[in-house]
CSV table of C-alpha atoms and ligand atoms in Angstrom, one decimal:
chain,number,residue,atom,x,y,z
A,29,UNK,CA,-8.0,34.2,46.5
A,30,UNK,CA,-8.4,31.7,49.1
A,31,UNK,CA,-9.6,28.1,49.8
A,32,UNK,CA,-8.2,24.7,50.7
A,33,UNK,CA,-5.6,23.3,49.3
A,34,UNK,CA,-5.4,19.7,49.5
A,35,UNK,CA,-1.3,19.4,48.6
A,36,UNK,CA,-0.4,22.0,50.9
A,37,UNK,CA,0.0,20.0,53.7
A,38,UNK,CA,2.4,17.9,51.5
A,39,UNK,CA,3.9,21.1,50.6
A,40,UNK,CA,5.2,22.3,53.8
A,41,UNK,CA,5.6,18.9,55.1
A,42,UNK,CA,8.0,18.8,52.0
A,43,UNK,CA,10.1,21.6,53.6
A,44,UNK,CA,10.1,20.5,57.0
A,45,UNK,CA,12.3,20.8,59.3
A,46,UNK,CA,11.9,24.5,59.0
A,47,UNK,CA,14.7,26.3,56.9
A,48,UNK,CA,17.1,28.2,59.3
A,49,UNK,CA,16.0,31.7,60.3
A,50,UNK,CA,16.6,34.0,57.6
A,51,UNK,CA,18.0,37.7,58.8
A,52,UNK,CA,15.0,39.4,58.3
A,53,UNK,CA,15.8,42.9,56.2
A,54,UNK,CA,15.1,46.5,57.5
A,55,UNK,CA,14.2,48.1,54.0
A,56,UNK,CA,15.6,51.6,54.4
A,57,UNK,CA,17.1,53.5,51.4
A,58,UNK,CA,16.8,53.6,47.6
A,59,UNK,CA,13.7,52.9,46.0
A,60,UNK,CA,13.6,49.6,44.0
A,61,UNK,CA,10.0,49.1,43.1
A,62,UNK,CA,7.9,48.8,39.8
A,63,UNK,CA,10.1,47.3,37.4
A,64,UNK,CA,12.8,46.2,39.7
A,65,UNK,CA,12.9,42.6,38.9
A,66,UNK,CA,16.1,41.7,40.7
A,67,UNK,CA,14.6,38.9,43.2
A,68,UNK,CA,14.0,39.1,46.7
A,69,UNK,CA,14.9,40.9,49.4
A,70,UNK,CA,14.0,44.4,51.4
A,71,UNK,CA,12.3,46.6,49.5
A,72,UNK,CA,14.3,49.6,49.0
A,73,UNK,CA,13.0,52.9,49.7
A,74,UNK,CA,14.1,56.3,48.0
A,75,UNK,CA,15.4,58.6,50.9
A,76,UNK,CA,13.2,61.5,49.7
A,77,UNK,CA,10.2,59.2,49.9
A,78,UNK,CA,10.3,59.7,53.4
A,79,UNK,CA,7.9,58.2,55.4
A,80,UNK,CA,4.5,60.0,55.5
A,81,UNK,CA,3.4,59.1,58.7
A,82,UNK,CA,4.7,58.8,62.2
A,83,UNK,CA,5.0,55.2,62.9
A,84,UNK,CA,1.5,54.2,64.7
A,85,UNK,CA,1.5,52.1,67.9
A,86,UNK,CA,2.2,48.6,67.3
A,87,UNK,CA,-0.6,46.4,66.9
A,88,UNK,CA,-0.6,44.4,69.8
A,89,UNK,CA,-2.5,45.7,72.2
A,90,UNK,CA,-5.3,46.9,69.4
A,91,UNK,CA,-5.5,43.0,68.2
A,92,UNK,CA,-3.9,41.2,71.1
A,93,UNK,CA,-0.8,40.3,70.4
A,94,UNK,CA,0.1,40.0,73.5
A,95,UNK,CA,-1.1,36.7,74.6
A,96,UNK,CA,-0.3,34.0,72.0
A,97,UNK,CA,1.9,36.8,70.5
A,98,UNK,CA,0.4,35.1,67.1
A,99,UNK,CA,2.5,36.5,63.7
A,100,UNK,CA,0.1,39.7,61.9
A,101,UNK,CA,1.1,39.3,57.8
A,102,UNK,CA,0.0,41.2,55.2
A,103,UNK,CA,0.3,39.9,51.2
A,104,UNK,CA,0.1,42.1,48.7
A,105,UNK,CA,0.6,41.6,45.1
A,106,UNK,CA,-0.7,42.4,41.3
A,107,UNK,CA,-3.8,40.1,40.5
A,108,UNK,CA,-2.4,36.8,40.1
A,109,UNK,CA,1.0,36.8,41.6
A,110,UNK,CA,0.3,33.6,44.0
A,111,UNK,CA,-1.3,35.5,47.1
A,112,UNK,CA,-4.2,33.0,47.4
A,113,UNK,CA,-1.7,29.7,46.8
A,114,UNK,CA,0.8,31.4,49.2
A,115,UNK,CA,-1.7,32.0,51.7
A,116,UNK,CA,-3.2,28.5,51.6
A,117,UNK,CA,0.5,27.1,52.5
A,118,UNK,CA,1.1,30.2,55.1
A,119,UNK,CA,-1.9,29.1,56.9
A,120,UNK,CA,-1.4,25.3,57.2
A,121,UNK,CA,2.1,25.5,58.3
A,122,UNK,CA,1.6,28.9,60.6
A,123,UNK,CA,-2.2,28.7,61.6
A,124,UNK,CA,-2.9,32.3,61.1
A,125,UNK,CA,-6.6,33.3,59.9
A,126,UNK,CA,-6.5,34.0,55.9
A,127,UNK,CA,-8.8,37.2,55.3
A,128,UNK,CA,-9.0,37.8,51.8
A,129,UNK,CA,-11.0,41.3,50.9
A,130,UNK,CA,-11.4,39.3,47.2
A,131,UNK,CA,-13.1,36.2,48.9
A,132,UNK,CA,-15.2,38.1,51.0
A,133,UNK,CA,-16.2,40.1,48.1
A,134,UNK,CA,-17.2,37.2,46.3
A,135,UNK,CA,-19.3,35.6,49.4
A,136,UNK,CA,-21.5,38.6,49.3
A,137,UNK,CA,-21.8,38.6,45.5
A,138,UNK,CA,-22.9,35.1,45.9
A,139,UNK,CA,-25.5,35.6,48.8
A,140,UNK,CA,-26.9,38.3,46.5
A,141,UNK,CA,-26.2,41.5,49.1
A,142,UNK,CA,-26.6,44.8,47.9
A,143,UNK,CA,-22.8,45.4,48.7
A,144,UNK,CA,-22.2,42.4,46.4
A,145,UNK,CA,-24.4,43.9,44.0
A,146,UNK,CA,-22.5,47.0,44.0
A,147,UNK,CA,-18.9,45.4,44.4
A,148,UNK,CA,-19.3,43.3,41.1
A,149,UNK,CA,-19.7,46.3,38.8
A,150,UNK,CA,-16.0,47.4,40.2
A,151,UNK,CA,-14.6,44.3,40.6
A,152,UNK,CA,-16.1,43.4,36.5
A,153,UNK,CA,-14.0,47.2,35.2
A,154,UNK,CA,-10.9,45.7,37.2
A,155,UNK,CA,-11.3,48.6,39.5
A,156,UNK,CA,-10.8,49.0,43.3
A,157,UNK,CA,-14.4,48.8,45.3
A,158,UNK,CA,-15.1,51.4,47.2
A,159,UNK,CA,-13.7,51.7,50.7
A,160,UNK,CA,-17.7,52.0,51.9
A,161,UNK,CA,-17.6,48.6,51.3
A,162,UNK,CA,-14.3,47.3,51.9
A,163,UNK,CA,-13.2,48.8,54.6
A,164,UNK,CA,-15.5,47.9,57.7
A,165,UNK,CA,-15.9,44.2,56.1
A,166,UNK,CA,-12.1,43.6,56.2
A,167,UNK,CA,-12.0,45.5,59.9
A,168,UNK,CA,-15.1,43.9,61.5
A,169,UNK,CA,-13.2,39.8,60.5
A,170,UNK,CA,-10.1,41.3,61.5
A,171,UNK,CA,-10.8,42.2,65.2
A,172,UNK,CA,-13.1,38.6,65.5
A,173,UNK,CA,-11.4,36.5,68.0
A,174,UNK,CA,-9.8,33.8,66.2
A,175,UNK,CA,-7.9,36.4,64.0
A,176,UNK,CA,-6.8,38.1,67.5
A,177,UNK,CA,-5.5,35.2,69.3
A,178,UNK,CA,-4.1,33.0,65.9
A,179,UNK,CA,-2.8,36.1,64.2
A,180,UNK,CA,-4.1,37.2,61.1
A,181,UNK,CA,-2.4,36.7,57.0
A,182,UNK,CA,-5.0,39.8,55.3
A,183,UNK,CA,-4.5,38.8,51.4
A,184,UNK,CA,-5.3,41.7,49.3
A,185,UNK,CA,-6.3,44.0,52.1
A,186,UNK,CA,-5.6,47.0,52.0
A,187,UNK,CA,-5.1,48.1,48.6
A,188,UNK,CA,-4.7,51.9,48.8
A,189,UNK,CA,-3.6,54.4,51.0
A,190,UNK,CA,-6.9,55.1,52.5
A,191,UNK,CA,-7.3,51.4,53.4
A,192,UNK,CA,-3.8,51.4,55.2
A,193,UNK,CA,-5.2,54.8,57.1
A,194,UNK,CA,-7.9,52.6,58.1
A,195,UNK,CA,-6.0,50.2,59.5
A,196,UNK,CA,-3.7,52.5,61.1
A,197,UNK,CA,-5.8,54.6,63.1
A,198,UNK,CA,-7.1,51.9,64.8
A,199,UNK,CA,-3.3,50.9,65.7
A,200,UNK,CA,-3.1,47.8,63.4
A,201,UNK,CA,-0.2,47.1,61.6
A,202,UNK,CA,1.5,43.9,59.9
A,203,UNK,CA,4.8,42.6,61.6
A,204,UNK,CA,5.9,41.5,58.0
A,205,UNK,CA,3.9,42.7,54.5
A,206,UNK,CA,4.8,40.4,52.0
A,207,UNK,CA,5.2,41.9,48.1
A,208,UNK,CA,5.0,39.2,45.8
A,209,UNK,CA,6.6,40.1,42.4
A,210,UNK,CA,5.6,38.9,39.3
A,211,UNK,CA,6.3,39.8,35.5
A,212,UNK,CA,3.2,41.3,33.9
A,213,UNK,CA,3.6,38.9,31.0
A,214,UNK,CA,3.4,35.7,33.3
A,215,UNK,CA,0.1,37.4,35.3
A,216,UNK,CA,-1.9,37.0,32.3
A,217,UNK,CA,-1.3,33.3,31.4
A,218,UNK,CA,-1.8,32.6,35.1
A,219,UNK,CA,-5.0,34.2,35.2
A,220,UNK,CA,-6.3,33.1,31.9
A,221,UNK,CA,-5.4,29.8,32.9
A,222,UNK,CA,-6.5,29.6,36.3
A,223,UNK,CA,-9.5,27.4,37.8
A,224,UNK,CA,-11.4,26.8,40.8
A,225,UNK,CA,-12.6,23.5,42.1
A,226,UNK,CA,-16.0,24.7,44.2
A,227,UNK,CA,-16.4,21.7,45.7
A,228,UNK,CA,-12.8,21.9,47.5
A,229,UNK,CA,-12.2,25.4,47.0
A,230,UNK,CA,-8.6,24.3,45.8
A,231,UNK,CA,-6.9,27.1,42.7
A,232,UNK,CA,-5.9,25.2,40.1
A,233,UNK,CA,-4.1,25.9,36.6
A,234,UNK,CA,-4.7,24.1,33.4
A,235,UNK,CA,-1.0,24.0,32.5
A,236,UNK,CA,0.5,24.8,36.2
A,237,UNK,CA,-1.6,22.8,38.3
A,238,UNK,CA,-3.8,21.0,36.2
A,239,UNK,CA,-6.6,18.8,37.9
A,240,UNK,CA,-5.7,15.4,39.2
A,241,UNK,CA,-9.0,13.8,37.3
A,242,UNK,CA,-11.5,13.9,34.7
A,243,UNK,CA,-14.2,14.6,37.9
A,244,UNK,CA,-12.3,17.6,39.0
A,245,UNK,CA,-11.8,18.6,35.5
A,246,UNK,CA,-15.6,18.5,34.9
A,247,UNK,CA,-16.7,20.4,37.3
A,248,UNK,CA,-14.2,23.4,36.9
A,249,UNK,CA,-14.9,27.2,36.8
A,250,UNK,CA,-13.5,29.9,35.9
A,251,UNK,CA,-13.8,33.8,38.0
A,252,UNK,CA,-16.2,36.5,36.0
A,253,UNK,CA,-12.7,38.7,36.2
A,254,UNK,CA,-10.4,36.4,34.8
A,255,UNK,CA,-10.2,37.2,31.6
A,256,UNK,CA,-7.1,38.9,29.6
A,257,UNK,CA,-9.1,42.1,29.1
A,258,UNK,CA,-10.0,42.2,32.8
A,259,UNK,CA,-6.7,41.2,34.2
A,260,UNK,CA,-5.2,44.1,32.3
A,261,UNK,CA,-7.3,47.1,34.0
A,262,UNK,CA,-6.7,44.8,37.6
A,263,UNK,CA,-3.0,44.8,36.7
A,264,UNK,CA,-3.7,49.1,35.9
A,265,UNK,CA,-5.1,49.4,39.4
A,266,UNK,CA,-2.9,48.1,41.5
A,267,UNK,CA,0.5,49.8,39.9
A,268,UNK,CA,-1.5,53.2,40.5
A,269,UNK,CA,-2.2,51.9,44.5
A,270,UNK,CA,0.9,49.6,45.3
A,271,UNK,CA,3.6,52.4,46.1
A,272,UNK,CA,1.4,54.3,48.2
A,273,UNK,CA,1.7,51.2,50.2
A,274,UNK,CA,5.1,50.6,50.1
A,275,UNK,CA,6.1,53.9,51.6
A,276,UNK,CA,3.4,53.1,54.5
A,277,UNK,CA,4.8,49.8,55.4
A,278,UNK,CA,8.5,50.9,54.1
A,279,UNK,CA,9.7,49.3,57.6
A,280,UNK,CA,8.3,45.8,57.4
A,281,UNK,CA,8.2,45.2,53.5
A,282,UNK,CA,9.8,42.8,52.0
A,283,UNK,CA,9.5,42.0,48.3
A,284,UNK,CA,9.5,38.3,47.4
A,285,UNK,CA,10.1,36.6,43.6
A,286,UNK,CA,7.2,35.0,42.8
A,287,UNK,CA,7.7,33.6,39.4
A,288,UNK,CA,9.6,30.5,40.9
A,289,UNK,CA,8.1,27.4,41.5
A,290,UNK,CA,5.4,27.9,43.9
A,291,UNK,CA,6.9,25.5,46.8
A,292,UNK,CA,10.0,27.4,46.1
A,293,UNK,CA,8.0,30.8,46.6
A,294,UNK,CA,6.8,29.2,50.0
A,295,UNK,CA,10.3,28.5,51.1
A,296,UNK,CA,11.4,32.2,50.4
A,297,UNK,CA,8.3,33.4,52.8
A,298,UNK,CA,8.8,30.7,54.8
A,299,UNK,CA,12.4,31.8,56.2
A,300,UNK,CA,11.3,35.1,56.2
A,301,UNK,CA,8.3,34.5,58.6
A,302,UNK,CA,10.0,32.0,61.3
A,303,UNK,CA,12.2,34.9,61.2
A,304,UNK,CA,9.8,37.2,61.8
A,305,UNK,CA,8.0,35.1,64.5
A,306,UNK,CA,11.4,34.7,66.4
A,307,UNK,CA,12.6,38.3,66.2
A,308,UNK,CA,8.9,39.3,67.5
A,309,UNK,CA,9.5,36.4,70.2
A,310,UNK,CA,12.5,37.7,71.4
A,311,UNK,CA,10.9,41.0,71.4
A,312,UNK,CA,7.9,40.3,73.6
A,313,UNK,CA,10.8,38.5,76.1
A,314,UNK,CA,13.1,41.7,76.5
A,315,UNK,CA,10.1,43.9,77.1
B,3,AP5,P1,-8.7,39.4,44.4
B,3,AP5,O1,-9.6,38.2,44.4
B,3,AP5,O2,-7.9,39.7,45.6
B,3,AP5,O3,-7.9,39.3,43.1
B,3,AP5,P2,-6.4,39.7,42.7
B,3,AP5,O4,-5.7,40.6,43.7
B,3,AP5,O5,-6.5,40.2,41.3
B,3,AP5,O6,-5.6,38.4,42.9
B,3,AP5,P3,-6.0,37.0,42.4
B,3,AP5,O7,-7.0,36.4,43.3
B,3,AP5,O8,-6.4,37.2,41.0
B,3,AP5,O9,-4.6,36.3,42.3
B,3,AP5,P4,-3.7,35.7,43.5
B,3,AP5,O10,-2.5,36.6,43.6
B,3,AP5,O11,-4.4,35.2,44.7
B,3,AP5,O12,-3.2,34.4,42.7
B,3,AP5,P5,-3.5,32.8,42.8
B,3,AP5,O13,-2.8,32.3,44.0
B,3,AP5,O14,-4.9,32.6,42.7
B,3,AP5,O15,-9.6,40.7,44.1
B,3,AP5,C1,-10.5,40.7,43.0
B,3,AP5,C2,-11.2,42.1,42.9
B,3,AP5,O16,-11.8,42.4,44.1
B,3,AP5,C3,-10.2,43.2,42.6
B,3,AP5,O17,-9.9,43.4,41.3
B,3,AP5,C4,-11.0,44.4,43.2
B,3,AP5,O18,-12.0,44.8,42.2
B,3,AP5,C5,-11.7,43.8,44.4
B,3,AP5,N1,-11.0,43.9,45.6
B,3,AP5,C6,-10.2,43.0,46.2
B,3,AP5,N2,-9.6,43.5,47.3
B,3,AP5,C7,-10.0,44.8,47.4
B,3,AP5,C8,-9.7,45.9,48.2
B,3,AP5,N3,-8.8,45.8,49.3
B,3,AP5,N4,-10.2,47.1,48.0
B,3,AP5,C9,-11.1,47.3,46.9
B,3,AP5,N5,-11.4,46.3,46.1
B,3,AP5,C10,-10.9,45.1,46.3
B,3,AP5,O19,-2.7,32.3,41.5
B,3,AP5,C11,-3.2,32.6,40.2
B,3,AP5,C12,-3.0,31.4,39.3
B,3,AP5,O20,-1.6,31.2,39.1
B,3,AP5,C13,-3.6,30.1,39.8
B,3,AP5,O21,-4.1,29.4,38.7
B,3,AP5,C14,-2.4,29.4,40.4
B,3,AP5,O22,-2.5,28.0,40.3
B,3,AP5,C15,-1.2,29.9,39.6
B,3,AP5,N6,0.0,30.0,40.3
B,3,AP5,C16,0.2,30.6,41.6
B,3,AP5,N7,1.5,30.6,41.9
B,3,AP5,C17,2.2,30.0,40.9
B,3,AP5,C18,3.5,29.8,40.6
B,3,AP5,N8,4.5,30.0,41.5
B,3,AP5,N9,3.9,29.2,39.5
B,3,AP5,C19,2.9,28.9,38.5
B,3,AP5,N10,1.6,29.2,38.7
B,3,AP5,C20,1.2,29.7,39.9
């Protein structure tokens, strides 16, 4: 989910100066995923989950890293977890382009496309759209300029591990892939409860985030897959893709807590990408 977000400014001015670098994790060892609930920190892999692939060259020379050596993020999450209100904090404090595979799904359902067509009767069972669609939408606003020389946050992208393929045989990989992590039962009162203002774009929730006026109140909607039947089968789908996606990124993931307040979330991903930024800094320097 994306769009502005008027109090995100206020958010990360809030937290400025930036917290202190945090000592970014290398996730290597026992698996701690899918009903781990013990907070942040590296994502722990199981030593016979070994990783799959050899790593792939680093993305910088694919998406030009090189010059502004801008931050590359992925965010990943079950539906509802705070990618969208993350992202809309991420990129007013970092200035990376916010590509969200769900937002550009929803543009060409609303401009009537026959890939929007198709996409809503997956995206209405909670299912995964096909990578026919998917895949060269997300790749072809990936490799546009102002995602090459900002850097790029991809929110919900990819999902599966012949999305990540995608990604990685054209050399493109994340410097940091956020997992947010989210009790089931808290996912369905957020979605249930979740609005969008389409004038401003902004997420609300009625008990969370509720509007700041009648006027916004009023003009309100609500997404065609947010209900608690639909949120279910989303929640279905992305346990069934998510580890094939942790053993992918194993070396950059980091899992996050995301049932804390959400500037509190912010602050957690905030340390962890000046950190990241820096190391890959410092990096670029030495080489
Ligand atoms: P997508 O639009 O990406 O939906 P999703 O992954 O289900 O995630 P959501 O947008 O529902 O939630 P979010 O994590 O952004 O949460 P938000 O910040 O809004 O995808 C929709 C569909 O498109 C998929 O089901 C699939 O069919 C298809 N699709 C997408 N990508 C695809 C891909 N790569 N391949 C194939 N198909 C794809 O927050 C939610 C609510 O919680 C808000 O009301 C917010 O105010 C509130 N909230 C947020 N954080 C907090 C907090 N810390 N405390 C309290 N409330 C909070």
């Amino acid at each position: 989910m994306a769009s502005p977000t008027a109090s995100a400014a206020a958010i990360v001015s809030s937290l400025s100066p930036s917290p202190v670098a945090a000592e970014r994790p290398i996730p290597h060892g026992s698996l701690l995923f899918r009903g781990s609930r013990n907070g942040s920190g590296p994502l722990r892999l199981n030593s016979s989950r070994q990783r799959r692939l050899s790593p792939a060259p680093r993305a910088a020379k694919a998406v030009g890293a090189e010059k502004a050596d801008p931050l590359n993020v992925m965010i990943a999450g079950a539906p509802a977890s705070g990618k969208g209100t993350q992202c809309e904090l991420i990129k007013a404090k970092y200035g990376l382009v916010h590509i969200s595979a769900g937002d550009l799904l929803r543009a060409e359902i609303a401009t009537g496309t026959e890939n929007g067509k198709q996409a809503k009767e997956f995206m209405e069972k909670g299912q995964l759209v096909p990578d026919e669609i998917v895949v060269n939408m997300v790749k072809e606003r990936l490799l546009q300029a102002d995602a090459q020389e900002k850097g790029w946050l991809l929110d919900g992208y990819p999902r599966s591990y012949s999305q990540s393929m995608a990604l990685e045989n054209l050399g493109i990989r994340p410097d940091i892939f956020i997992l947010l992590d989210v009790p089931d039962e808290l996912l369905v009162e957020r979605v249930v409860g979740r609005r969008l203002d389409p004038v401003t774009g902004k997420i609300y929730h009625l008990k969370y985030s509720p509007p700041e006026n009648e006027e916004i109140a009023s003009r309100l909607t609500q997404r065609f897959d947010d209900t608690e039947e639909k949120v279910k089968l989303r929640l279905q789908t992305h346990y069934q893709n998510i580890e094939s996606l942790v053993s992918i990124y194993e070396d950059v993931i980091i899992k996050v807590k995301g049932d804390a307040m959400v500037e509190d979330v912010f602050g957690e991903i905030d340390k962890l990408l000046t950190s990241s930024r820096e190391k890959k800094s410092e990096m670029v320097a030495t080489s």
